[in-house]
XYZ file of C-alpha atoms in Angstrom:
567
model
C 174.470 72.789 34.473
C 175.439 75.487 36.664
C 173.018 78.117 38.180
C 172.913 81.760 36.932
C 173.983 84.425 39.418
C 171.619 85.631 41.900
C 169.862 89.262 41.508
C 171.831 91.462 43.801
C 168.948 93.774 44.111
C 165.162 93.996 44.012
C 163.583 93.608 39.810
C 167.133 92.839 38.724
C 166.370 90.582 35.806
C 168.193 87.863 33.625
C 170.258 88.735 30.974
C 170.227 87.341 27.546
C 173.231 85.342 28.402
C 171.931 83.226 31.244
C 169.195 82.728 29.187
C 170.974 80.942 26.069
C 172.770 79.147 28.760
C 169.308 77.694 30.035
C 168.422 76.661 26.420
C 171.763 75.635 25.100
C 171.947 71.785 24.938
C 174.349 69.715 27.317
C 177.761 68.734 25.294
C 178.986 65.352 26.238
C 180.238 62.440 24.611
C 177.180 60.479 23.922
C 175.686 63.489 21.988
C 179.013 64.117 19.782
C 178.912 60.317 19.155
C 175.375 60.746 18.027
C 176.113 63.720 15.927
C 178.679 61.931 13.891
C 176.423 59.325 12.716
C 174.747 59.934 9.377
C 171.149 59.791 9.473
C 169.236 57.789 7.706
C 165.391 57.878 6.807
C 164.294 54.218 8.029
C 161.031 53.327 5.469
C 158.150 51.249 7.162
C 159.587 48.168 8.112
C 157.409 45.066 9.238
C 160.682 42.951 10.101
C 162.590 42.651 13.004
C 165.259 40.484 11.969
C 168.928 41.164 11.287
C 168.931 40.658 7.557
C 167.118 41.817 4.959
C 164.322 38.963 3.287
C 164.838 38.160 -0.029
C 161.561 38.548 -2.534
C 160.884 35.974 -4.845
C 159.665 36.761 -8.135
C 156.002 37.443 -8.282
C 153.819 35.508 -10.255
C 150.917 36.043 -12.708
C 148.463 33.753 -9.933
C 149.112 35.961 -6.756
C 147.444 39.068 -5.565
C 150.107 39.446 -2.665
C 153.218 40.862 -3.753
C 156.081 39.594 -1.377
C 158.336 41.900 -2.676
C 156.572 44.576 -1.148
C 156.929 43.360 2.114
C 160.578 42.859 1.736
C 162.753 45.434 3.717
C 164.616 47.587 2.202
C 168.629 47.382 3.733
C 168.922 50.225 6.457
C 171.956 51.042 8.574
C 171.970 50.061 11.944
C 171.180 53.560 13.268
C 167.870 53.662 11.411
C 167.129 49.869 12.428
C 166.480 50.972 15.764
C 163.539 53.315 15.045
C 161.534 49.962 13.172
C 158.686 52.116 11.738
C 159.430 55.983 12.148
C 161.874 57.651 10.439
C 165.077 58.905 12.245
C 165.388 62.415 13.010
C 167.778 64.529 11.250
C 170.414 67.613 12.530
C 167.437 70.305 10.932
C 164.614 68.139 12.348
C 162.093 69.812 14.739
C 163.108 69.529 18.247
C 159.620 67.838 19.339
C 159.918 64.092 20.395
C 158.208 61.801 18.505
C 156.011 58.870 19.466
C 157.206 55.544 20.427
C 156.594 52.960 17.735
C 155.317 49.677 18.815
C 157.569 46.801 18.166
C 156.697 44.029 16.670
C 156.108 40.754 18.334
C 157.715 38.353 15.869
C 160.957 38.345 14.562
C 160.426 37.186 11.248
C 157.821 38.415 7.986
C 154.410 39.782 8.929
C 152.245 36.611 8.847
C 148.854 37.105 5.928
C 145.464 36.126 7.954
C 142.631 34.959 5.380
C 139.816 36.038 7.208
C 136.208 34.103 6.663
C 133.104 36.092 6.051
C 131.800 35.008 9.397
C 134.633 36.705 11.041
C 133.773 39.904 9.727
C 129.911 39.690 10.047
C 131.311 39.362 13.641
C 133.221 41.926 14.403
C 132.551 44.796 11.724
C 136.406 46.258 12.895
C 137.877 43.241 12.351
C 140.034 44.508 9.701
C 142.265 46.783 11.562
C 142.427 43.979 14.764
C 145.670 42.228 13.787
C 148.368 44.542 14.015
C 151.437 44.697 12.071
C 149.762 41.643 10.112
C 148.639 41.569 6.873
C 145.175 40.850 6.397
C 143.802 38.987 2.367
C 139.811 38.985 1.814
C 138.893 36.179 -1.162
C 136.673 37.182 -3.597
C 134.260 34.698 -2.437
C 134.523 36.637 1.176
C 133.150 39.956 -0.770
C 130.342 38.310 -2.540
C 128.858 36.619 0.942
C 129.153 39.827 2.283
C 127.114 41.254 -0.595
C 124.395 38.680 -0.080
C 124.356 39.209 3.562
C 123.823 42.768 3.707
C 119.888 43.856 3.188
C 118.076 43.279 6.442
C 117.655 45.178 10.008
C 119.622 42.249 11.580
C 123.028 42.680 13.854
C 124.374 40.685 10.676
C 123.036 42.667 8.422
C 124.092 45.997 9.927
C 128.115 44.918 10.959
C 128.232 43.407 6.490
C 127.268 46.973 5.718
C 129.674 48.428 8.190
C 132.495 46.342 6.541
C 131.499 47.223 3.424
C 131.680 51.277 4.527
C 135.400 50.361 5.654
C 136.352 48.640 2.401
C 134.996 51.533 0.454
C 137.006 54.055 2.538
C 140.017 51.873 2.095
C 139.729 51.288 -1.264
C 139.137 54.969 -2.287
C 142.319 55.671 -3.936
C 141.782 54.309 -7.950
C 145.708 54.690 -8.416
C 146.521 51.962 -5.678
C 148.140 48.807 -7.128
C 146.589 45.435 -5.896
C 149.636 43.947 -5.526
C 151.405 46.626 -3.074
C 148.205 46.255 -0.871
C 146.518 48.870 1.167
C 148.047 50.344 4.340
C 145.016 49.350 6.929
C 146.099 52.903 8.672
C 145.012 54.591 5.456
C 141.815 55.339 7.813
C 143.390 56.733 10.802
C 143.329 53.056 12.339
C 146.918 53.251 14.252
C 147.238 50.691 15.618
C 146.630 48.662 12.082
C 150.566 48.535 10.694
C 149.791 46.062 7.901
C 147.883 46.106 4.362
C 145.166 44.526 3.301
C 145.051 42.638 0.463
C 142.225 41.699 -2.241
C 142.334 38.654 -4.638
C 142.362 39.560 -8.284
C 143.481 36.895 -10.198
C 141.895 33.131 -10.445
C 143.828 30.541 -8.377
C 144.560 27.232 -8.947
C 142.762 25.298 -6.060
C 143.582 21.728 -6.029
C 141.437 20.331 -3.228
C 140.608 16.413 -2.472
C 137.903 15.106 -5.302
C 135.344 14.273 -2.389
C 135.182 18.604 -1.343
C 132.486 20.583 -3.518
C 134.342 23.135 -5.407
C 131.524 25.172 -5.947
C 130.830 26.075 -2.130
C 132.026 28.632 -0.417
C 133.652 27.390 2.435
C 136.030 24.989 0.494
C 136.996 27.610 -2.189
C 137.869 29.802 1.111
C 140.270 26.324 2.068
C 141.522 26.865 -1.902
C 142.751 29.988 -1.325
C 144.674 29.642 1.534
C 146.028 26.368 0.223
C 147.084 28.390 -3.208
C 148.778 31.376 -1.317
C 151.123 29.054 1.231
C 152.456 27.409 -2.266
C 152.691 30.262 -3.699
C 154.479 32.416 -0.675
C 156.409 29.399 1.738
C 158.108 32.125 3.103
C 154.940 33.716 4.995
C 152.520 32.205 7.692
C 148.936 32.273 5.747
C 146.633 31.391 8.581
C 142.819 31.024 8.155
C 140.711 32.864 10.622
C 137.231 31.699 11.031
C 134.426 31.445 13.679
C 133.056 28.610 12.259
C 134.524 25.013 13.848
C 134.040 22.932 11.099
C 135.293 25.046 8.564
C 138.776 25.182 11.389
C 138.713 21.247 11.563
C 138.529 20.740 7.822
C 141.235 23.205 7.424
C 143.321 21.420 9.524
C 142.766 18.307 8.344
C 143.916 19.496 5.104
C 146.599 20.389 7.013
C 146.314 24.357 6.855
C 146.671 26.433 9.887
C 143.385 27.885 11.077
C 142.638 30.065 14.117
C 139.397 31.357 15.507
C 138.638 34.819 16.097
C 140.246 35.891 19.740
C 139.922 39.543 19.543
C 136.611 39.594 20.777
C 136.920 37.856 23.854
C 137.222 39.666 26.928
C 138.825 36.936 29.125
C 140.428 33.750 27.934
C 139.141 31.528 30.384
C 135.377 32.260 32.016
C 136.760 31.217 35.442
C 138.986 34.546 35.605
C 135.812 36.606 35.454
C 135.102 39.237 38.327
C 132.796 37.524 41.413
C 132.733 41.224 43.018
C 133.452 38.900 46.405
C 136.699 38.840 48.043
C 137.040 36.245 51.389
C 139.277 37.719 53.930
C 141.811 35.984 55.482
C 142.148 34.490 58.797
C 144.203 36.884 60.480
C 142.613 39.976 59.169
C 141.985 41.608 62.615
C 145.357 40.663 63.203
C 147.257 42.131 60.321
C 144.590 44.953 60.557
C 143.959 45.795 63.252
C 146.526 48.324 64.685
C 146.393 50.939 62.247
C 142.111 50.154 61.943
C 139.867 53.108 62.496
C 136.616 52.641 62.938
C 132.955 55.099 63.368
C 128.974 54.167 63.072
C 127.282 56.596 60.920
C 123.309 55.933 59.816
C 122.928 52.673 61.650
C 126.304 51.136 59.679
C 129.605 50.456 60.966
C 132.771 52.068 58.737
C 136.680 50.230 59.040
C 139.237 52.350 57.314
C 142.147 49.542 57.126
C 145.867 49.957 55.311
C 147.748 47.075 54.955
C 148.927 44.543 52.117
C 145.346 43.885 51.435
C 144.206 47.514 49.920
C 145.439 46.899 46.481
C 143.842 44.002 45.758
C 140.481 45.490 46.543
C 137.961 47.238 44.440
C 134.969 50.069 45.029
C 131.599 48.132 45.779
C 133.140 44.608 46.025
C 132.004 42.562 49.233
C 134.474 41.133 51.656
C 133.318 38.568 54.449
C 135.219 37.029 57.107
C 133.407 34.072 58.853
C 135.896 32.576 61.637
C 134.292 29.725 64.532
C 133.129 30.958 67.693
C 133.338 34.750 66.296
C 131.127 37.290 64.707
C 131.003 37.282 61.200
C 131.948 40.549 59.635
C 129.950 41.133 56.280
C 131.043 44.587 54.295
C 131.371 46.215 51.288
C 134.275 48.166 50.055
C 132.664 51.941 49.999
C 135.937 53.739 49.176
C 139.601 53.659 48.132
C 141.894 56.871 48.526
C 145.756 55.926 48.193
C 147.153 53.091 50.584
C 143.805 53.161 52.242
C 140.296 51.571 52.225
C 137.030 52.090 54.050
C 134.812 48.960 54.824
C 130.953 49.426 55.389
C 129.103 46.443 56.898
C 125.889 45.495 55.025
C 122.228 45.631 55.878
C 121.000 41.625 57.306
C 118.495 41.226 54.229
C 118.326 37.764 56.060
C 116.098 38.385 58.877
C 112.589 38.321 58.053
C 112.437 42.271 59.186
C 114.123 43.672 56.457
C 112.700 41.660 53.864
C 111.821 42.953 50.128
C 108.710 42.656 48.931
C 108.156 39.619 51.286
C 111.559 38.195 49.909
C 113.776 37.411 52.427
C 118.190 36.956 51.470
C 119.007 32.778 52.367
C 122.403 32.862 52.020
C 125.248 34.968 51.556
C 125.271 35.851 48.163
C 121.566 36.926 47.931
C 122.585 39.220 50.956
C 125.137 40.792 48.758
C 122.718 40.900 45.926
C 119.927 42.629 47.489
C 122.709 45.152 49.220
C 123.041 46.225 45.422
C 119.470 46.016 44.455
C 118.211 48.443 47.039
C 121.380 50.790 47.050
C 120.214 54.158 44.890
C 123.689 55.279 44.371
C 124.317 51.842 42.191
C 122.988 52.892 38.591
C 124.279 49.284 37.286
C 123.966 45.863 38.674
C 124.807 42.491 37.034
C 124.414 39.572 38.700
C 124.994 36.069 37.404
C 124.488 32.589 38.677
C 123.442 28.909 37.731
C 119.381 28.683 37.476
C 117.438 28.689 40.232
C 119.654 31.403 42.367
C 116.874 33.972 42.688
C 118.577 36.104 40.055
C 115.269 37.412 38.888
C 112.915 37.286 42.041
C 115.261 39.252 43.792
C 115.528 41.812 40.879
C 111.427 41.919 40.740
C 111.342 42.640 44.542
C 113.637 45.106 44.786
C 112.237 46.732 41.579
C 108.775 46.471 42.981
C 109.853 47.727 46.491
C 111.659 51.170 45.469
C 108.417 51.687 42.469
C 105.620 51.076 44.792
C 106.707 51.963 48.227
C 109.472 54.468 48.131
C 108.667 55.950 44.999
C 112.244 56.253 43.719
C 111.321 55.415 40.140
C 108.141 55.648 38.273
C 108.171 52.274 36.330
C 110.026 49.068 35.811
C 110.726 47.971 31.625
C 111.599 44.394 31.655
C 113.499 43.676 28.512
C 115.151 40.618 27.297
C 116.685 38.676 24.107
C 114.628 36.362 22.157
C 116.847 33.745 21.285
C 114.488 30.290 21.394
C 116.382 27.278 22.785
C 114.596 24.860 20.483
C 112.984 25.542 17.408
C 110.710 28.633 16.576
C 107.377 28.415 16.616
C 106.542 31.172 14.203
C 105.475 34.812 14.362
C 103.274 36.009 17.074
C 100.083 38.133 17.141
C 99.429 40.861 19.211
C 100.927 44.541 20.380
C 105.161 44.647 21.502
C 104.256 43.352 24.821
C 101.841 40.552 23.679
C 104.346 39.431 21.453
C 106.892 39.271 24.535
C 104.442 37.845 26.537
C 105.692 34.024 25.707
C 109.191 35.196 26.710
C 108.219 36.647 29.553
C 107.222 33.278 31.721
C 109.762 33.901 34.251
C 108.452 36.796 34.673
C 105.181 35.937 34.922
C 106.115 32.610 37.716
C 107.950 35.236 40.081
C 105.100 38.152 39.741
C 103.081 34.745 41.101
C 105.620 34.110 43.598
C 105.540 37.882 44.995
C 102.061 38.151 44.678
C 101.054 35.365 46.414
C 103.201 36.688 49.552
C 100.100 38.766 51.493
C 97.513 36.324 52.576
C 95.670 38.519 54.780
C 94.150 40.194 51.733
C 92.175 37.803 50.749
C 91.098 36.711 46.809
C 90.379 40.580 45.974
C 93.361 42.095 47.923
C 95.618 39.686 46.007
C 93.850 40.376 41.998
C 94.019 44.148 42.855
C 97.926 43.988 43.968
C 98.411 41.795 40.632
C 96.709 44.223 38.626
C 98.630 47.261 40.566
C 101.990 45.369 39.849
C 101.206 44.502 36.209
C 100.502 48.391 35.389
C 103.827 49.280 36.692
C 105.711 46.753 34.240
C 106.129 47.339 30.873
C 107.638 44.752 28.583
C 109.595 45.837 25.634
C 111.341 44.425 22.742
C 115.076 44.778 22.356
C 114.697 45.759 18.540
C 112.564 49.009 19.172
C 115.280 50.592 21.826
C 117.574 52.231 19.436
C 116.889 55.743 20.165
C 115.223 55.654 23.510
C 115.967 57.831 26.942
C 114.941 56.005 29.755
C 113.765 58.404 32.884
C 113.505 57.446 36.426
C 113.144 53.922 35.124
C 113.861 50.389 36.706
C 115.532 49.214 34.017
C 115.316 44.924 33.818
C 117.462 42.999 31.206
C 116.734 38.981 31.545
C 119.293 36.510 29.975
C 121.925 39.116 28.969
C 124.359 36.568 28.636
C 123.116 36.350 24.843
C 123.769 40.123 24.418
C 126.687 40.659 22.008
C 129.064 43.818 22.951
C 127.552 45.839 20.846
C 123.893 44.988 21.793
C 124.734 45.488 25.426
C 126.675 49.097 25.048
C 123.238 50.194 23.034
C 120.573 49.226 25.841
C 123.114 50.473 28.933
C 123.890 53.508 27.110
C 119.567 54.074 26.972
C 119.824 54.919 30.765
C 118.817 58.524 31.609
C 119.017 60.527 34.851
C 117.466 58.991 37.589
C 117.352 55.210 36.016
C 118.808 52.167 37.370
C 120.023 48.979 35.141
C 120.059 45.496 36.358
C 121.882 42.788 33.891
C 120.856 38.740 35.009
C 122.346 36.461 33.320
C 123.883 32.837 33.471
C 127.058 32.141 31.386
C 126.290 28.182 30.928
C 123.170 28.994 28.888
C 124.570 30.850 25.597
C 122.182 30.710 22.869
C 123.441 33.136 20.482
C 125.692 31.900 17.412
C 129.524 32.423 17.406
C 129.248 33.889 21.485
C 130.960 32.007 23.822
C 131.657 32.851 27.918
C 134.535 35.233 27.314
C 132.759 37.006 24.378
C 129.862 37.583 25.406
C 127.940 41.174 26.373
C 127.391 40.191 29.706
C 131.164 39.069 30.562
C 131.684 42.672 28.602
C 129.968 44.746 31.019
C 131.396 42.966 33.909
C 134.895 43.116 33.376
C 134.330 47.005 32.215
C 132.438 47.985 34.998
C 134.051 46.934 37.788
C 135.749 49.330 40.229
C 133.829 51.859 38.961
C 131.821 53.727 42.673
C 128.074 53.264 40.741
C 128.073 49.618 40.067
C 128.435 46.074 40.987
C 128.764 42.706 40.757
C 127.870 39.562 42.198
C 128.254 35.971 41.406
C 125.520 34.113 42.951
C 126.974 30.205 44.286
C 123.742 28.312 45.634
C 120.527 27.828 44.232
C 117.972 28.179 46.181
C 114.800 26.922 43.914
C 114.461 23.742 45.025
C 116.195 20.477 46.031
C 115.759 19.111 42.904
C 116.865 21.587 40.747
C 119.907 22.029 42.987
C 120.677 18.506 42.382
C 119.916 18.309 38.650
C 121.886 21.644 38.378
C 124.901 19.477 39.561
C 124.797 15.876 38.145
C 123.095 16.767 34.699
């Protein structure tokens, strides 16, 4: 587009002439070629294939209407726009969004979805994209018996009952069209949802109850793929029996994958990076390097910057040379800066008496006594000194440098065997039972001075117990923790949810440590890539106030380190 003329002199401005030619669109041939296309108003279209589906007939059983979901036949100009419609000659000039494209090519597949499912994951509903998603009645009336209580259960059946109301607001909406599942501003939701209205005939094997709930669940699913063999119907259920008698029936069933943050637990974030061999080599020329409050800064640029991540350790141990232990302390572009570590190994720099014996703990306690980290998680087989280290550290910046005013040790009770009923007491007497690893490393740091003598050590123990306060997970809705050690013990049983409620507790001034180990899920339906604790990881890292390590070795004893290995 050619330039207008330059001002000759001083304040000469435009005239309206160079200005329409600034604004006038470009003429060439791809937009007269566009121009002489009719446009077409594409309607929402769920298919991607070439050819329009035909609809069967629908019958007096179903709820799901197929011809509903049968496209209506567009030209090929409107095709290309899949969900939006296409943008006539008098249409504003403002772009519109980019529509997601479906991943299949054929009909939107229906997902029967199990009560379990959505007791779950209360947003369930609006999870599975341009599919369509069919509650049973059965589904509804579990949910109705599930939802009085001040349980996590309780509280996501009355959530998804709060999203089926708001769904199903509209009186004039016919069952069989379904509901749009973006009726509720839920974008990303392209398909309907569908409710069953009419009786169907289930024809299960004699030996399966009919009356339960499960099996008329299996009934359903079995009626709407004879009813529909043109659609996927795919059960989706957190329950593995319920799967496994599904597909021995030989209906598809799926669990619930939404929810899991990684696929496979080995993929999760250590927060430690080995260096290669050649480091100095590949680094080395372009290194900078300056000493500033008794540590040791690289700034390096090189292939390995964009695989690193703020506050994630990097170690190089090579024969016959110094090892170089450091943490990443900033990223700016193409380049990194490496600070080495304080040697929590030497007896000089110990915590509370508690000394780092290997690398990992040295990482740990790095993190632990850094103010500027307001969350740590740190994971680990038993017997790692996930908690002792935690307790030290805790103890260390509450009684001696007076950085916070009190440590709350908080964890969930999930029993590994069978309850033993309700306890007396206050809160913290009823934690108390919970509480024995607390109670054996208090022992263990306690028992660290032996120059005080029988008194010295009961007055320390009762100086330590009045700075720890034990409270129960169910009262911290609510709360604002201050200047606060914050302790949570065996988060891996945290769900999502539970886990966003106790981090987001943290006031100014307070720290939150997360210990966990991801072999020792108690909690129903929560597996290693589901769970709060893999959560938090995987959300924090990178981020320049937390970290993250993965504790290797246990250090509790030789034979715990063996049973840890062949049991």
């Amino acid at each position: 587009m050619p330039l207008p003329k330059p001002p000759a002199s001083k304040a000469t401005l435009l005239s309206p002439v160079d200005f329409e030619a600034q604004a006038a669109p470009r003429k060439d041939k791809r937009s007269t070629k566009v121009a002489a296309e009719p446009a077409v108003p594409a309607s929402l279209d769920l298919f991607d294939g070439a050819a329009p589906v035909a609809a069967p007939k629908p019958t007096a059983r179903g709820a799901v209407s197929p011809a509903a979901r049968a496209p209506a036949a567009v030209a090929p100009a409107a095709r290309t726009t899949n969900s939006l419609p296409v943008k006539t000659a008098s249409a504003a000039p403002a772009a519109a969004p980019r529509a997601r494209k479906p991943r299949g090519t054929g009909p939107a597949k229906l997902f029967v979805l199990d009560t379990n499912v959505l007791m779950h994951d209360p947003m369930s509903l609006f999870r599975f994209e341009e599919h369509d998603v069919f509650l049973p009645m059965i589904t509804l009336e579990e949910l109705d018996g599930h939802k009085k209580g001040m349980s996590e259960v309780a509280r996501n059946a009355r959530q998804v009952s709060r999203s089926l109301d708001a769904l199903a607001t509209d009186t004039k909406f016919d069952p069989k069209e379904g509901i749009p599942l973006a009726k509720t501003g839920h974008k990303d939701a392209q398909g309907k949802l569908f409710f069953q209205t009419t009786l169907f005939e289930i024809r299960l094997p004699v030996g399966l109850p009919q009356g339960k709930a499960d099996n008329q669940i299996l009934g359903v699913v079995q009626s709407l793929r004879e009813q529909y063999p043109e659609r996927e119907v795919v059960l989706v259920s957190k329950d593995i029996n319920m799967r496994v008698k599904a597909r021995a029936l030989g209906l598809p069933a799926e669990d619930y994958f939404n929810d899991k943050v990684l696929e496979d637990g080995d993929l999760l974030y250590t927060g430690i990076l080995p260096l290669p061999a050649d480091f100095w080599e590949r680094h080395g020329k372009t290194m900078e390097s300056w000493q500033q409050g008794g540590a040791t800064f690289y700034r390096i640029s090189g292939p390995l910057v964009p695989s690193l991540l703020v506050n994630q350790f990097v170690f190089l141990e090579t024969p016959g040379a110094a090892p170089l232990y450091a943490r990443v302390a900033e990223i700016t572009g193409k380049t990194a800066v490496l600070k080495t570590l304080k040697d929590y190994t030497s007896p000089k720099n110990g915590v509370w008496g508690v000394s780092a014996r290997n690398r990992e703990q040295n990482f740990a306690l790095n993190l632990l006594m850094d103010p500027d980290c307001d969350f740590v998680s740190l994971t680990g087989t038993a017997g790692t000194g996930k908690t002792l280290m935690t307790l030290a550290s805790g103890l260390s910046q509450v009684l001696d440098d007076r950085r916070y005013t009190e440590i709350i040790v908080t964890r969930v009770t999930v029993p590994v065997g069978e309850d033993i009923g309700f306890l007396p007491g206050t809160e913290e007497e009823k934690m108390g039972p919970w509480m024995g690893a607390l109670d054996d490393n208090l022992e263990v740091l306690a028992r660290g001075d032996g120059s005080a003598g029988e008194w010295g050590r009961a007055a320390t123990q009762d100086l330590v117990r009045s700075k720890i306060k034990i409270k129960s997970l169910n009262f911290m809705r609510g709360r604002t923790f201050l200047n606060k050690f914050v302790l949570i013990d065996e988060a891996q049983n945290l769900t999502p949810k539970q886990m966003k409620t106790l981090i987001t507790r943290a006031g100014p001034g307070t720290k939150i440590v997360c210990l966990g180990n991801l072999a020792q899920i108690d909690t129903p339906y929560l597996t290693e890539g589901s769970s709060g604790l893999t959560y938090a990881v995987d959300r924090f890292k990178g981020w320049p106030h937390s970290g993250h390590v993965m504790l290797a070795r246990g250090e509790r004893s030789r034979l715990a380190d063996f049973a840890s290995e062949v049991l």
